[in-house]
Amino acid sequence: MLPLFVAIPLGIGFLLPLIEEVKRRTNFFAAAMLIETGLLLALSLIKFGDKSIYRMSGWPPPIGINYVLDGLSSLMLVVISAIAFISTLFALTYMRKHENLGKFYGLFSLMLAGMYGVVLTGDIFNMYVYLELAAISSYALVGFNRGKEEIEASFKYLIMGAVGSIFILLGIAMLYGSVGSLNLADISVRIEEMTSKSFLLLSTALFIVGFGLKAAFIPFHSWLPDAHSSAPTPISAMLSGVLIKVLGIYALARVLFNGLNLPNLAPQVLIWIGAGSMFIGGMVALGQEDLKRLLAYSSISQMGYITLALGMGGALISQGKTAIATLAIIGGIFHLVNHATYKSLLFLFSGSVERLYGTRNMSKMGGLSRLNPVSYAAGTVGTLSISGIPPFNGFWSKLAIVIAAIWGKMYPLAGIILFTSVITLAYYLKVQKEILWGEVAERTSRSKDLSPGLYLPLIILAICCIGLGLLYLPAFREVVLEPAALALQQSSEYTKLVLGL
Amino acid sequence: MLTYLLAFILFAVGLYSVINKRNIIKIIMGIIIMEHAVNAFFILVGYRAAGKAPIMIQNTSVKEFVGFSVDPLPQALVITSIVISLGVVALMVTLAVRIYQHYGTFDITEIRNLRG
């Protein structure tokens, strides 16, 4: 069943633009996409918690390509499918008036195929191919509206993304040259047998830079605010919610933890890159007036939390403190899931607010609580979750990361995390003050009220934001988060699963 | 060893062009040069002196075959990566044409609506 995750979106992504040539009825494409993502969501929920591998054409793992389903990848499948489903639900109404919807949903579908491939594959070159598939379709989607700024943002994203891909490919070439294998599990076994590991330094550095360009870590972030704010809103939600995580953090973590067995210095580099992204992204977000740009900088900041937590987990593993390392990695993965829900909620919220006011400038908005109470409620839940207010999910993941930092005796990091939380709260209070409350601003948009299609998806995500906090309860944590964290931490389990040793 | 070094010099030339040039076409060419450098490096990884094409003829044992053939895997991978870079370059050129239609210039210092 695993190849279906790639085959279904790939096939539909190929068919939709072709069908558009003969049939111009727009509702057809949205319906097809909705059925596709719904089907994939159901599939990923059925497969959740399974551990299995699929051998392509029956070749055994070190020779052939194989798909691996373990705790982490099954969690990622659910996250991707859920966000894709809700974004499509939102696009149903939001994109209705646009042209070329066959191409839009076709590219969307191809992007999904690429992301599923990256999550499932156990072969590093195959990962590169899927990564490029997802990245190329996202470059095209960012420039989908073909306006002046969209094209510029898309070109910037394309150049940075292409350089990142080239770095990753060079890293793969060097790794293949020195280890002689492309299968992650096989690479891990072979590296374990080698005495000198200094040759890994250069390819590790290339991987960190390459995947870092995809994940927009702080020195490489300049494309993200442009690209994520120029894309059509459902795509912004996909890009910020899932794409940067799958292409950046997930791929990097898989390669570093499961493939290269955590090379020296890599965890420290991740920690400092994460802390830097977190802090600087938050500071820049404070000064933004454009709602979507603020959300994009906040994505950089939140990605910093995830990177920091994974790096901390890696550092603690090499110090031998496995229990605390598990907690740190659980915090990182939990934050990844939470950030996917509330950041896509906030991006979809920004889309519906833009429809209502006709602008993205926050100082020209106001009084949403009186205009549309439902989206006001959803926006409140989203902003409170991302700033880490107790009953919502964002609080629990940040709590896990901070506790891991304190138990691991990394006090300066705990301080940075807490300080950044305060900054996050500050700029989301600004969002609340300017949009949600206050006088009803004069509107340039002609639409009097939002259609239900533009706020119902927000409700679903808002409920997720409240409900996902439950994952931190021990009963759920053992089922959902712990297998995901252990999949990264115990790379011997991964090799056992793949190679069957 | 010298050939590896040449591949790296080529890579550095491409990177320099991407970072330092102001003309969009030159940036695109820089990306292409980098891609070629990586492909050349990948082929070099599978190279052996006096190796033959990895085609297994009848009556050769696997041991003999491994003795004379070059590594075929990097060649397969490079074909794949060439196809991917074709897609990327096509998209880049399309966007460059669109940018020229909107702004009337290829100079990136004059194309600054977004602040990054």
XYZ file of C-alpha atoms in Angstrom:
617
model
C 0.000 0.000 0.000
C 2.920 2.387 0.531
C 3.525 3.227 -3.153
C -0.073 4.454 -3.394
C 0.929 7.543 -1.431
C 3.192 8.582 -4.283
C 1.304 6.997 -7.157
C -2.120 8.579 -6.525
C -0.984 12.243 -6.371
C 1.528 11.706 -9.177
C -1.141 10.261 -11.453
C -3.716 12.917 -10.622
C -1.122 15.654 -10.947
C -0.420 14.401 -14.440
C -4.084 14.022 -15.436
C -5.622 17.285 -14.192
C -3.731 19.661 -16.547
C -4.524 17.313 -19.437
C -8.226 17.226 -18.595
C -8.209 21.021 -18.468
C -7.453 21.085 -22.173
C -10.835 19.550 -22.974
C -12.952 20.446 -19.998
C -13.157 23.899 -18.466
C -15.693 23.290 -15.692
C -13.753 24.527 -12.701
C -15.565 22.706 -9.900
C -14.429 19.379 -11.291
C -10.753 19.983 -10.448
C -11.419 21.069 -6.870
C -13.674 18.060 -6.352
C -11.039 15.701 -7.749
C -8.404 17.209 -5.465
C -10.705 17.010 -2.452
C -11.414 13.329 -3.114
C -7.706 12.667 -3.618
C -6.588 14.334 -0.394
C -9.471 12.774 1.527
C -8.471 9.346 0.251
C -4.847 9.943 1.187
C -5.876 11.140 4.649
C -7.896 7.967 5.174
C -4.990 5.841 3.904
C -2.481 7.543 6.182
C -4.790 7.079 9.177
C -5.196 3.384 8.348
C -1.437 2.929 8.069
C -0.733 4.947 11.225
C 1.501 3.133 13.674
C 2.482 0.405 11.226
C 6.077 -0.574 10.727
C 6.785 -1.957 7.307
C 8.971 -1.550 4.266
C 8.140 -1.812 0.584
C 10.742 -3.033 -1.880
C 10.519 -1.511 -5.344
C 10.383 -4.246 -7.989
C 11.214 -6.756 -5.276
C 14.924 -5.898 -5.003
C 16.255 -6.355 -1.467
C 17.167 -3.071 0.308
C 20.857 -2.307 -0.168
C 20.472 -2.774 -3.931
C 16.998 -1.517 -4.714
C 15.034 1.511 -3.602
C 12.754 0.925 -0.657
C 10.001 2.812 1.144
C 10.146 2.756 4.925
C 7.192 3.302 7.228
C 8.142 3.780 10.866
C 6.886 5.872 13.759
C 8.128 9.191 12.405
C 7.146 8.740 8.771
C 3.644 7.533 9.636
C 3.147 10.638 11.804
C 4.426 12.866 8.988
C 2.062 11.202 6.505
C -0.915 12.074 8.690
C 0.269 15.675 9.116
C 0.809 16.198 5.370
C -2.524 14.602 4.432
C -4.508 16.515 7.044
C -3.084 19.927 6.136
C -3.445 19.186 2.412
C -7.081 18.184 2.901
C -7.940 21.338 4.828
C -6.043 23.585 2.398
C -7.989 22.044 -0.482
C -11.217 22.601 1.416
C -10.263 26.268 1.745
C -9.120 26.514 -1.890
C -12.527 25.230 -2.983
C -14.053 28.633 -2.242
C -10.964 30.823 -2.241
C -9.641 29.881 -5.678
C -13.036 29.595 -7.397
C -12.692 32.744 -9.497
C -9.157 31.963 -10.678
C -8.234 30.688 -14.115
C -6.141 27.601 -14.895
C -7.423 25.653 -11.939
C -6.438 22.369 -13.592
C -2.817 23.477 -13.550
C -3.127 24.791 -10.010
C -4.448 21.548 -8.582
C -2.109 19.560 -10.811
C 0.921 21.331 -9.361
C -0.516 21.040 -5.856
C -0.882 17.312 -6.390
C 2.680 16.970 -7.707
C 3.945 18.840 -4.654
C 2.090 16.351 -2.462
C 3.618 13.424 -4.360
C 7.087 14.866 -3.786
C 6.479 15.344 -0.079
C 5.088 11.845 0.426
C 8.110 10.508 -1.452
C 10.585 12.385 0.746
C 8.858 11.106 3.859
C 8.674 7.486 2.755
C 11.865 6.809 0.864
C 14.837 5.094 2.442
C 17.248 5.915 -0.352
C 19.157 9.165 -0.283
C 19.250 9.835 -4.028
C 15.576 8.962 -4.342
C 14.991 11.479 -1.563
C 16.775 14.113 -3.671
C 14.559 13.344 -6.682
C 11.336 13.657 -4.678
C 12.653 16.762 -2.976
C 13.210 18.374 -6.371
C 9.735 17.287 -7.504
C 8.154 19.004 -4.502
C 10.437 22.032 -4.788
C 9.915 22.633 -8.525
C 6.135 22.492 -8.199
C 6.290 24.851 -5.240
C 8.403 27.365 -7.236
C 5.733 27.347 -9.922
C 2.925 27.634 -7.354
C 4.495 30.668 -5.667
C 4.413 32.524 -8.978
C 0.981 31.192 -9.876
C -0.745 34.591 -9.960
C 1.903 35.911 -12.389
C 1.890 39.408 -10.947
C 5.010 41.566 -10.629
C 5.792 40.593 -7.043
C 4.794 36.960 -7.372
C 7.206 36.409 -10.247
C 10.008 38.161 -8.372
C 9.396 36.119 -5.227
C 9.216 32.927 -7.248
C 12.508 33.695 -9.003
C 14.252 34.454 -5.730
C 12.918 31.235 -4.206
C 13.952 29.316 -7.312
C 17.552 30.553 -7.254
C 17.995 29.862 -3.540
C 16.237 26.521 -3.817
C 18.302 25.453 -6.825
C 21.548 26.300 -5.032
C 20.319 24.300 -2.042
C 19.527 21.302 -4.227
C 22.954 21.454 -5.839
C 24.613 21.453 -2.422
C 22.549 18.417 -1.425
C 23.503 16.614 -4.640
C 27.185 17.371 -4.073
C 26.846 16.048 -0.545
C 25.270 12.859 -1.877
C 28.068 12.479 -4.440
C 30.734 12.809 -1.741
C 28.929 10.412 0.553
C 28.610 7.879 -2.245
C 32.266 8.327 -3.135
C 33.447 7.594 0.391
C 30.854 5.098 1.640
C 29.746 3.399 -1.560
C 26.047 3.102 -0.845
C 22.908 5.183 -1.249
C 20.593 3.343 1.123
C 20.362 5.246 4.421
C 20.354 2.112 6.564
C 23.244 0.607 4.618
C 25.219 3.859 4.882
C 24.655 3.790 8.642
C 25.972 0.224 8.912
C 29.019 0.937 6.762
C 29.914 4.118 8.638
C 29.685 2.202 11.898
C 32.355 -0.197 10.636
C 34.792 2.524 9.574
C 37.538 3.721 11.894
C 38.153 7.229 10.574
C 35.053 9.340 10.203
C 36.593 12.688 9.332
C 35.510 12.362 5.683
C 31.944 12.861 6.861
C 32.561 16.471 7.880
C 32.345 17.983 4.400
C 29.256 16.085 3.300
C 27.560 16.855 6.641
C 28.283 20.542 6.132
C 26.915 20.370 2.592
C 23.747 18.651 3.830
C 23.220 21.227 6.573
C 23.621 24.106 4.110
C 21.507 22.444 1.412
C 18.618 21.364 3.595
C 19.026 24.605 5.544
C 18.346 26.569 2.350
C 15.146 24.549 1.917
C 14.151 24.989 5.561
C 15.066 28.708 5.664
C 17.427 28.646 8.653
C 18.553 32.118 9.506
C 21.502 32.889 7.229
C 19.591 31.350 4.310
C 16.130 32.690 5.041
C 15.749 35.667 2.712
C 13.484 33.911 0.195
C 10.920 32.715 2.698
C 9.041 35.913 3.633
C 8.679 36.845 -0.050
C 7.706 33.418 -1.294
C 5.285 32.544 1.477
C 3.525 35.884 1.343
C 3.235 35.932 -2.464
C 1.808 32.445 -2.936
C -1.965 31.940 -3.148
C -3.239 31.525 0.426
C -3.949 27.742 0.414
C -0.430 27.244 -0.935
C 1.051 29.571 1.703
C -0.557 27.329 4.287
C 0.964 24.256 2.639
C 4.411 25.858 2.245
C 4.685 27.193 5.776
C 2.745 24.377 7.355
C 4.359 21.338 5.799
C 6.755 21.913 2.911
C 9.614 23.601 4.776
C 9.359 20.955 7.483
C 9.346 17.957 5.176
C 12.000 19.240 2.779
C 14.105 20.868 5.436
C 13.887 19.512 8.959
C 12.545 16.021 8.293
C 14.969 15.227 5.467
C 17.919 16.667 7.409
C 16.992 14.762 10.555
C 16.613 11.499 8.654
C 19.979 11.908 6.961
C 21.841 13.027 10.085
C 20.236 10.722 12.661
C 19.480 7.567 10.686
C 21.989 7.793 7.850
C 25.160 9.409 9.150
C 24.781 8.319 12.816
C 25.018 11.883 14.146
C 28.453 13.056 13.022
C 30.468 15.134 15.504
C 29.613 18.833 15.712
C 26.366 18.417 13.764
C 24.114 18.637 16.885
C 25.969 21.739 18.095
C 25.591 23.388 14.682
C 21.869 22.568 14.694
C 21.488 24.010 18.193
C 23.093 27.332 17.316
C 21.390 27.634 13.938
C 18.099 26.878 15.670
C 18.667 29.391 18.450
C 19.686 32.056 15.914
C 16.677 31.454 13.660
C 14.355 31.478 16.623
C 15.623 34.750 18.046
C 16.281 36.761 14.861
C 13.103 35.554 13.119
C 11.077 36.646 16.129
C 12.768 40.044 16.340
C 12.180 40.800 12.658
C 8.568 39.631 12.888
C 7.953 42.283 15.562
C 8.446 45.071 13.041
C 6.206 43.759 10.248
C 3.025 45.509 9.160
C 2.007 43.037 6.439
C 0.120 40.156 8.084
C 1.420 37.447 5.751
C 5.028 38.615 6.068
C 4.697 38.602 9.847
C 3.450 35.031 9.695
C 6.333 34.087 7.387
C 8.977 35.500 9.764
C 7.210 33.768 12.595
C 7.603 30.505 10.626
C 11.366 31.054 10.575
C 11.289 31.614 14.319
C 9.172 28.525 15.013
C 11.324 26.364 12.740
C 14.172 27.441 14.999
C 12.448 25.768 17.962
C 12.200 22.468 16.083
C 15.806 22.581 14.913
C 17.014 23.519 18.380
C 15.076 20.662 19.955
C 16.424 18.099 17.482
C 19.972 19.413 17.893
C 19.591 19.255 21.661
C 18.373 15.671 21.351
C 21.427 14.803 19.260
C 23.821 16.444 21.723
C 22.190 14.628 24.650
C 22.401 11.275 22.835
C 26.155 11.711 22.424
C 26.392 12.604 26.134
C 24.599 9.356 26.953
C 21.500 10.927 28.514
C 19.003 8.971 26.432
C 15.855 9.643 28.465
C 16.256 13.428 28.288
C 17.245 13.153 24.623
C 13.948 11.378 23.934
C 12.096 14.187 25.686
C 13.915 16.821 23.597
C 13.181 15.020 20.333
C 9.560 14.468 21.390
C 9.359 18.219 22.027
C 10.762 18.939 18.561
C 8.420 16.569 16.745
C 5.435 17.676 18.801
C 6.254 21.280 17.994
C 6.497 20.342 14.314
C 2.979 18.866 14.386
C 1.614 21.812 16.353
C 3.268 24.369 14.130
C 1.767 22.658 11.076
C -1.715 23.085 12.534
C -1.575 26.623 13.866
C 0.555 28.117 11.127
C -1.738 26.776 8.422
C -4.677 28.004 10.520
C -3.141 31.489 10.691
C -2.289 31.577 6.984
C -5.816 30.534 6.014
C -7.077 33.114 8.525
C -4.929 35.777 6.807
C -6.479 34.746 3.489
C -10.039 35.158 4.724
C -9.184 38.425 6.472
C -7.644 39.681 3.234
C -10.896 38.815 1.442
C -12.851 40.751 4.025
C -10.779 43.935 4.192
C -9.184 43.925 0.750
C -5.715 44.548 2.187
C -2.923 42.751 4.026
C -1.742 45.794 5.914
C -2.654 45.259 9.543
C -3.012 48.934 10.422
C -5.901 49.201 7.947
C -7.858 46.389 9.584
C -9.797 46.203 12.819
C -12.940 45.077 14.541
C -13.086 41.521 13.208
C -14.925 40.437 16.344
C -17.943 42.408 15.169
C -17.616 41.639 11.461
C -17.233 37.889 11.572
C -17.301 36.216 14.990
C -16.387 32.748 13.670
C -13.122 33.701 12.037
C -12.451 35.954 15.016
C -12.689 32.921 17.302
C -10.425 30.878 15.031
C -7.877 33.703 14.836
C -7.871 34.014 18.622
C -7.227 30.293 19.066
C -4.437 30.371 16.465
C -2.617 33.372 17.907
C -2.911 32.088 21.465
C -1.648 28.618 20.527
C 1.397 29.902 18.688
C 2.339 32.199 21.567
C 2.162 29.258 23.960
C -0.764 30.023 26.258
C -1.487 27.017 28.530
C -4.582 25.134 27.385
C -3.553 25.183 23.722
C -1.134 22.824 21.997
C 1.754 25.273 21.478
C 2.284 25.489 25.223
C 2.881 21.768 25.712
C 5.518 21.394 23.027
C 7.426 24.460 24.194
C 7.171 23.138 27.746
C 8.702 19.817 26.672
C 11.595 21.586 24.945
C 12.264 23.887 27.915
C 12.144 20.998 30.406
C 14.571 19.013 28.257
C 16.915 22.011 28.106
C 16.838 22.442 31.880
C 17.291 18.739 32.685
C 20.075 18.566 30.130
C 21.801 21.459 31.955
C 21.653 23.758 28.928
C 20.467 26.819 30.840
C 21.375 29.515 28.283
C 19.259 27.691 25.687
C 16.317 27.492 28.079
C 16.685 31.244 28.587
C 16.683 31.938 24.839
C 13.618 29.738 24.362
C 11.676 31.516 27.110
C 12.719 34.956 25.873
C 11.657 34.099 22.310
C 8.299 32.924 23.646
C 7.811 36.368 25.124
C 8.676 37.992 21.779
C 6.247 35.642 20.034
C 3.514 36.631 22.454
C 4.337 40.297 21.833
C 3.921 40.200 18.069
C 0.809 38.068 18.187
C -0.723 40.475 20.700
C -0.041 43.120 18.082
C -1.895 40.986 15.510
C -4.807 40.617 17.922
C -4.899 44.313 18.753
C -4.824 45.471 15.134
C -7.153 42.903 13.558
C -9.402 41.280 16.073
C -10.439 44.159 18.292
C -10.951 47.869 18.004
C -13.073 49.945 15.682
C -14.357 48.437 12.459
C -12.004 49.787 9.827
C -13.135 51.298 6.550
C -13.003 48.536 3.991
C -11.945 48.695 0.372
C -13.302 45.230 -0.322
C -16.809 44.999 -1.669
C -17.708 41.666 -0.080
C -19.931 42.297 2.928
C -19.364 39.016 4.630
C -17.348 35.864 4.247
C -18.840 32.791 2.642
C -18.825 29.736 4.949
C -16.197 28.020 2.780
C -13.700 30.610 3.962
C -14.175 30.092 7.688
C -15.295 26.490 8.177
C -11.790 25.064 7.465
C -10.501 27.442 10.147
C -12.871 25.887 12.677
C -11.528 22.399 12.001
C -7.948 23.591 12.500
C -8.881 25.541 15.626
C -10.399 22.392 17.129
C -7.178 20.545 16.239
C -5.197 23.275 18.022
C -7.151 22.691 21.202
C -7.301 18.913 20.890
C -3.676 18.262 19.978
C -2.575 19.361 23.437
C -3.903 15.981 24.581
C -1.051 14.272 22.726
C 1.209 15.274 25.586
C -0.751 13.071 28.024
C 1.334 9.935 28.705
C -1.300 7.577 27.234
C -1.278 9.326 23.854
C 2.406 10.195 23.980
C 3.354 6.533 24.107
C 1.323 5.792 20.992
C 2.015 8.825 18.826
C 5.054 10.860 19.814
C 7.383 8.354 21.426
C 7.598 5.960 18.438
C 8.331 8.990 16.245
C 11.135 10.210 18.519
C 12.596 6.730 18.957
C 12.642 6.246 15.179
C 15.181 9.072 15.033
C 17.007 8.219 18.216
C 17.562 4.488 17.777
C 19.083 4.301 14.352
C 19.955 0.623 14.920
C 16.207 -0.110 14.995
C 15.908 1.620 11.638
C 18.668 -0.457 10.052
C 17.108 -3.583 11.532
C 13.758 -2.690 10.009
C 15.206 -1.962 6.578
C 17.949 -4.534 6.198
C 16.284 -7.182 8.342
C 19.529 -7.961 10.172
C 43.284 14.167 -8.043
C 43.696 17.082 -10.423
C 40.396 16.284 -12.125
C 38.550 16.364 -8.807
C 40.112 19.738 -8.142
C 38.975 20.992 -11.552
C 35.400 19.956 -10.768
C 35.605 21.960 -7.547
C 37.030 24.994 -9.327
C 34.142 24.798 -11.791
C 31.732 24.612 -8.858
C 33.337 27.657 -7.254
C 33.124 29.603 -10.526
C 29.391 28.858 -10.701
C 28.832 29.815 -7.071
C 30.752 33.069 -7.580
C 28.581 33.891 -10.553
C 25.353 33.217 -8.628
C 26.415 35.317 -5.668
C 28.204 38.191 -7.349
C 26.536 38.870 -10.696
C 23.728 41.367 -11.119
C 22.357 40.126 -14.416
C 19.656 37.470 -14.124
C 20.919 35.572 -17.185
C 24.400 35.367 -15.660
C 22.917 34.062 -12.413
C 21.061 31.366 -14.351
C 24.302 30.465 -16.135
C 26.005 30.239 -12.761
C 23.398 27.711 -11.618
C 23.935 25.704 -14.818
C 27.719 25.711 -14.290
C 27.275 24.500 -10.712
C 25.002 21.702 -11.851
C 27.531 20.614 -14.479
C 30.333 20.701 -11.947
C 28.410 18.423 -9.589
C 27.530 16.067 -12.431
C 31.177 15.913 -13.505
C 32.205 15.212 -9.926
C 29.616 12.451 -9.673
C 30.910 10.795 -12.837
C 34.473 11.042 -11.510
C 33.410 9.174 -8.367
C 32.570 6.145 -10.498
C 35.634 6.445 -12.745
C 38.516 4.016 -12.792
C 41.661 4.117 -14.892
C 41.393 1.909 -17.987
C 37.870 0.822 -17.016
C 35.397 -0.406 -19.605
C 31.731 0.259 -20.155
C 29.678 -1.682 -17.601
C 28.042 -4.080 -20.061
C 28.025 -7.721 -19.034
C 28.829 -9.995 -21.966
C 28.029 -13.679 -22.008
C 30.559 -16.009 -20.405
C 31.979 -13.397 -18.042
C 31.768 -14.154 -14.365
C 30.662 -11.475 -11.935
C 34.165 -11.344 -10.495
C 35.725 -10.639 -13.877
C 33.023 -8.072 -14.617
C 33.730 -6.204 -11.396
C 37.397 -6.295 -12.324
C 37.122 -4.276 -15.508
C 33.905 -2.232 -15.454
C 33.427 1.308 -14.220
C 30.733 1.901 -11.585
C 27.457 2.255 -13.536
C 25.409 3.689 -10.667
C 26.748 7.286 -10.779
C 26.040 7.411 -14.489
C 22.423 6.446 -13.907
C 22.155 9.042 -11.158
C 23.724 11.754 -13.312
C 21.224 11.073 -16.112
C 18.449 11.601 -13.553
C 19.998 14.776 -12.205
C 20.478 16.155 -15.749
C 16.775 15.666 -16.409
C 15.909 17.422 -13.155
C 18.212 20.328 -13.918
C 16.608 20.620 -17.350
C 13.285 21.191 -15.604
C 14.766 23.712 -13.191
C 16.543 25.651 -15.952
C 13.412 25.723 -18.109
C 11.436 27.171 -15.206
C 14.197 29.702 -14.463
C 14.310 30.921 -18.062
C 10.510 31.195 -18.176
C 10.548 33.301 -15.031
C 13.365 35.446 -16.433
C 11.236 36.174 -19.522
C 8.283 37.090 -17.271
C 10.500 39.340 -15.167
C 11.696 41.105 -18.295
C 8.078 41.646 -19.379
C 7.191 43.168 -16.010
C 10.289 45.229 -15.239
C 11.970 45.762 -18.614
C 15.388 44.896 -17.196
C 17.551 41.956 -16.186
C 19.418 43.857 -13.472
C 18.501 42.478 -10.050
C 19.395 45.704 -8.278
C 16.531 47.391 -10.132
C 14.046 44.593 -9.371
C 13.361 45.269 -5.734
C 9.699 45.379 -4.938
C 10.116 42.863 -2.145
C 12.512 43.423 0.675
C 13.522 39.886 1.574
